[in-house]
Tab-separated table of N, CA and C in Angstrom:
chain	number	residue	atom	x	y	z
L	1	MET	N	12.798	-16.335	-1.639
L	1	MET	CA	11.324	-15.752	-1.143
L	1	MET	C	10.980	-15.144	-1.495
L	2	SER	N	10.095	-14.625	-2.477
L	2	SER	CA	9.645	-13.654	-3.262
L	2	SER	C	8.936	-12.726	-1.948
L	3	ALA	N	9.072	-10.979	-3.027
L	3	ALA	CA	9.049	-9.689	-2.030
L	3	ALA	C	7.486	-9.639	-2.823
L	4	ARG	N	7.180	-9.437	-1.110
L	4	ARG	CA	5.102	-9.545	-0.930
L	4	ARG	C	4.972	-8.016	-1.777
L	5	THR	N	3.827	-7.962	-2.472
L	5	THR	CA	3.132	-6.658	-2.916
L	5	THR	C	2.002	-6.658	-2.130
L	6	ALA	N	1.123	-5.205	-1.916
L	6	ALA	CA	-0.254	-5.172	-1.437
L	6	ALA	C	-0.727	-4.541	-2.531
L	7	GLU	N	-2.198	-4.512	-2.719
L	7	GLU	CA	-2.996	-3.918	-3.459
L	7	GLU	C	-3.378	-2.787	-2.804
L	8	VAL	N	-3.288	-1.085	-2.658
L	8	VAL	CA	-3.516	0.022	-1.233
L	8	VAL	C	-4.258	0.700	-2.250
L	9	ALA	N	-5.984	0.698	-1.629
L	9	ALA	CA	-6.940	1.999	-2.094
L	9	ALA	C	-6.535	3.196	-1.482
L	10	VAL	N	-6.239	4.589	-1.944
L	10	VAL	CA	-5.724	5.313	-1.166
L	10	VAL	C	-6.821	5.986	-1.093
L	11	PHE	N	-6.817	7.715	-0.061
L	11	PHE	CA	-7.488	8.670	0.368
L	11	PHE	C	-6.903	9.651	0.042
L	12	ALA	N	-6.865	9.998	-1.530
L	12	ALA	CA	-6.081	11.351	-1.898
L	12	ALA	C	-7.240	11.664	-2.919
L	13	GLY	N	-8.001	11.327	-2.890
L	13	GLY	CA	-8.824	12.872	-4.286
L	13	GLY	C	-8.583	12.311	-5.274
L	14	VAL	N	-8.450	10.997	-5.726
L	14	VAL	CA	-7.491	10.434	-7.460
L	14	VAL	C	-9.169	10.413	-7.999
L	15	ARG	N	-9.302	11.582	-8.967
L	15	ARG	CA	-10.176	11.240	-9.742
L	15	ARG	C	-10.270	9.945	-11.038
L	16	GLY	N	-11.475	9.906	-11.440
L	16	GLY	CA	-12.444	8.801	-12.275
L	16	GLY	C	-12.232	7.815	-11.330
L	17	PRO	N	-12.432	6.434	-11.700
L	17	PRO	CA	-13.127	5.361	-11.353
L	17	PRO	C	-12.165	4.849	-10.020
L	18	ALA	N	-12.762	4.246	-9.293
L	18	ALA	CA	-11.842	3.649	-7.813
L	18	ALA	C	-10.945	3.252	-8.273
L	19	ARG	N	-9.747	3.284	-7.845
L	19	ARG	CA	-8.593	1.738	-7.847
L	19	ARG	C	-7.459	1.689	-6.877
L	20	THR	N	-6.910	0.669	-7.657
L	20	THR	CA	-5.840	0.460	-6.104
L	20	THR	C	-4.230	0.381	-6.808
L	21	PHE	N	-3.179	0.495	-5.714
L	21	PHE	CA	-2.250	0.819	-6.529
L	21	PHE	C	-1.074	-0.157	-5.485
L	22	SER	N	-0.246	-0.846	-6.219
L	22	SER	CA	0.534	-1.520	-5.927
L	22	SER	C	1.929	-0.955	-5.458
L	23	TYR	N	2.218	-1.848	-4.574
L	23	TYR	CA	3.552	-1.247	-3.358
L	23	TYR	C	3.950	-2.632	-2.645
L	24	LEU	N	5.254	-2.445	-2.423
L	24	LEU	CA	6.096	-3.468	-1.471
L	24	LEU	C	6.206	-3.556	-0.510
L	25	VAL	N	5.903	-4.489	0.529
L	25	VAL	CA	5.452	-4.465	1.495
L	25	VAL	C	6.594	-5.165	2.319
L	26	PRO	N	7.396	-4.082	2.963
L	26	PRO	CA	9.267	-4.104	3.455
L	26	PRO	C	8.685	-5.588	4.321
L	27	ASP	N	9.944	-6.738	3.992
L	27	ASP	CA	10.663	-7.649	5.239
L	27	ASP	C	9.627	-7.113	6.456
L	28	GLY	N	9.224	-8.119	7.103
L	28	GLY	CA	8.983	-7.988	8.631
L	28	GLY	C	7.745	-6.945	9.134
L	29	LEU	N	7.358	-6.618	7.953
L	29	LEU	CA	6.014	-5.777	8.275
L	29	LEU	C	4.862	-6.831	8.262
L	30	GLU	N	4.081	-7.040	9.049
L	30	GLU	CA	3.234	-7.748	8.923
L	30	GLU	C	1.593	-7.011	8.784
L	31	LEU	N	1.223	-7.695	7.925
L	31	LEU	CA	-0.400	-6.734	7.191
L	31	LEU	C	-0.895	-7.447	6.325
L	32	LEU	N	-2.783	-7.176	6.466
L	32	LEU	CA	-3.332	-8.075	6.334
L	32	LEU	C	-4.131	-7.319	5.644
L	33	PRO	N	-5.225	-7.594	4.839
L	33	PRO	CA	-6.225	-6.882	3.786
L	33	PRO	C	-7.010	-6.009	4.868
L	34	GLY	N	-7.427	-4.918	5.202
L	34	GLY	CA	-8.121	-4.516	5.734
L	34	GLY	C	-7.392	-3.570	6.676
L	35	HIS	N	-6.231	-3.362	6.680
L	35	HIS	CA	-5.228	-2.753	7.135
L	35	HIS	C	-5.207	-1.544	7.220
L	36	LEU	N	-5.079	-0.163	8.030
L	36	LEU	CA	-4.559	0.647	7.365
L	36	LEU	C	-3.225	1.123	7.151
L	37	VAL	N	-2.804	1.911	5.958
L	37	VAL	CA	-1.103	2.051	5.994
L	37	VAL	C	-0.951	3.949	5.726
L	38	ARG	N	0.391	4.212	5.901
L	38	ARG	CA	0.416	5.092	4.769
L	38	ARG	C	1.748	5.116	3.682
L	39	VAL	N	0.808	5.128	2.335
L	39	VAL	CA	1.844	4.788	1.332
L	39	VAL	C	2.393	6.014	0.008
L	40	GLY	N	3.061	6.210	-0.470
L	40	GLY	CA	3.814	7.405	-1.457
L	40	GLY	C	2.952	7.629	-2.217
L	41	LEU	N	2.092	8.805	-2.411
L	41	LEU	CA	1.645	8.809	-3.787
L	41	LEU	C	2.101	10.299	-4.536
L	42	GLY	N	2.711	10.113	-5.904
L	42	GLY	CA	3.621	11.226	-5.853
L	42	GLY	C	4.149	11.644	-5.358
L	43	THR	N	4.108	12.568	-4.899
L	43	THR	CA	5.720	13.313	-4.185
L	43	THR	C	4.962	13.333	-2.409
L	44	ARG	N	3.304	13.070	-2.096
L	44	ARG	CA	2.739	13.030	-1.001
L	44	ARG	C	2.774	11.588	-0.705
L	45	ALA	N	2.972	11.642	0.717
L	45	ALA	CA	2.133	10.418	2.292
L	45	ALA	C	0.809	10.602	2.253
L	46	VAL	N	-0.006	8.971	1.602
L	46	VAL	CA	-1.257	9.089	2.205
L	46	VAL	C	-1.591	8.367	2.469
L	47	PRO	N	-3.017	8.113	3.308
L	47	PRO	CA	-2.839	6.845	3.884
L	47	PRO	C	-3.964	6.106	3.178
L	48	GLY	N	-3.605	4.611	3.264
L	48	GLY	CA	-4.763	4.098	2.288
L	48	GLY	C	-5.082	2.460	3.394
L	49	VAL	N	-6.089	1.784	2.608
L	49	VAL	CA	-6.470	0.506	2.919
L	49	VAL	C	-6.119	-0.800	2.370
L	50	VAL	N	-5.227	-1.775	2.837
L	50	VAL	CA	-4.763	-2.641	2.123
L	50	VAL	C	-6.047	-3.750	2.028
L	51	MET	N	-6.100	-3.441	0.006
L	51	MET	CA	-7.650	-4.476	-0.218
L	51	MET	C	-6.966	-6.174	0.109
L	52	SER	N	-5.690	-6.292	-1.006
L	52	SER	CA	-5.487	-7.643	-1.176
L	52	SER	C	-3.678	-7.611	-1.413
L	53	LEU	N	-3.508	-8.949	-0.821
L	53	LEU	CA	-1.969	-9.376	-0.612
L	53	LEU	C	-1.095	-10.128	-1.815
L	54	ASP	N	-0.106	-10.092	-2.321
L	54	ASP	CA	0.598	-10.929	-3.767
L	54	ASP	C	1.345	-11.298	-3.273
L	55	GLY	N	1.749	-12.199	-3.243
L	55	GLY	CA	3.148	-13.133	-3.142
L	55	GLY	C	3.916	-12.567	-4.424
L	56	THR	N	3.693	-11.980	-5.581
L	56	THR	CA	4.880	-11.730	-6.673
L	56	THR	C	4.991	-10.933	-6.658
L	57	THR	N	6.751	-10.903	-7.225
L	57	THR	CA	6.885	-9.539	-7.482
L	57	THR	C	6.625	-9.014	-8.391
L	58	ALA	N	6.547	-7.255	-8.922
L	58	ALA	CA	5.927	-6.888	-10.289
L	58	ALA	C	6.943	-7.176	-11.101
L	59	ALA	N	7.362	-6.701	-12.225
L	59	ALA	CA	7.686	-6.293	-13.364
L	59	ALA	C	8.675	-4.860	-12.838
L	60	ARG	N	8.068	-4.218	-12.853
L	60	ARG	CA	8.623	-2.536	-12.615
L	60	ARG	C	8.782	-2.160	-10.984
L	61	ALA	N	9.719	-1.101	-10.438
L	61	ALA	CA	10.216	-1.085	-9.155
L	61	ALA	C	8.681	-0.424	-8.702
L	62	LEU	N	8.347	-1.211	-7.784
L	62	LEU	CA	7.382	-0.567	-6.311
L	62	LEU	C	8.065	0.285	-5.294
L	63	LYS	N	6.725	1.566	-4.956
L	63	LYS	CA	6.909	1.888	-3.706
L	63	LYS	C	7.121	1.181	-2.702
L	64	PRO	N	7.599	0.937	-1.419
L	64	PRO	CA	7.158	0.344	-0.280
L	64	PRO	C	5.992	1.000	0.449
L	65	VAL	N	5.572	-0.118	1.425
L	65	VAL	CA	4.368	0.718	2.267
L	65	VAL	C	5.226	1.758	3.567
L	66	GLY	N	4.408	3.066	3.698
L	66	GLY	CA	5.919	3.373	4.644
L	66	GLY	C	6.760	2.368	5.707
L	67	ALA	N	7.345	3.193	6.089
L	67	ALA	CA	8.512	2.075	6.784
L	67	ALA	C	7.477	2.899	8.861
L	68	SER	N	6.361	3.584	8.524
L	68	SER	CA	5.552	3.255	9.979
L	68	SER	C	4.257	3.005	9.469
L	69	GLY	N	4.832	2.132	8.209
L	69	GLY	CA	3.604	0.829	8.912
L	69	GLY	C	2.216	1.345	8.896
L	70	LEU	N	1.601	0.616	9.684
L	70	LEU	CA	-0.023	0.696	10.095
L	70	LEU	C	-0.105	2.235	10.769
L	71	VAL	N	-1.030	2.947	10.230
L	71	VAL	CA	-1.680	3.838	10.749
L	71	VAL	C	-2.469	3.986	12.119
L	72	GLN	N	-1.277	4.463	13.275
L	72	GLN	CA	-2.030	4.100	14.691
L	72	GLN	C	-3.615	4.680	14.935
L	73	SER	N	-3.930	3.764	15.470
L	73	SER	CA	-5.974	4.027	15.788
L	73	SER	C	-5.587	4.683	17.065
L	74	SER	N	-6.591	5.810	17.449
L	74	SER	CA	-6.415	6.307	19.176
L	74	SER	C	-8.254	5.831	19.395
């Protein structure tokens, strides 16, 4: 089974055109497009939204979606 990846749009004030970043989905973490997550961006952990999921493995090392996974809604 190949590692799943997620394309995540982050809420971090990234300059320039809107874009997504690829992250590794840890085994056992159930994600769907639209889920809110916490991911690493540089040295910070920032919230983001899963835009799409892919079952392919990237050619480079990816940061994982945070161990806490989904951002809890109140």
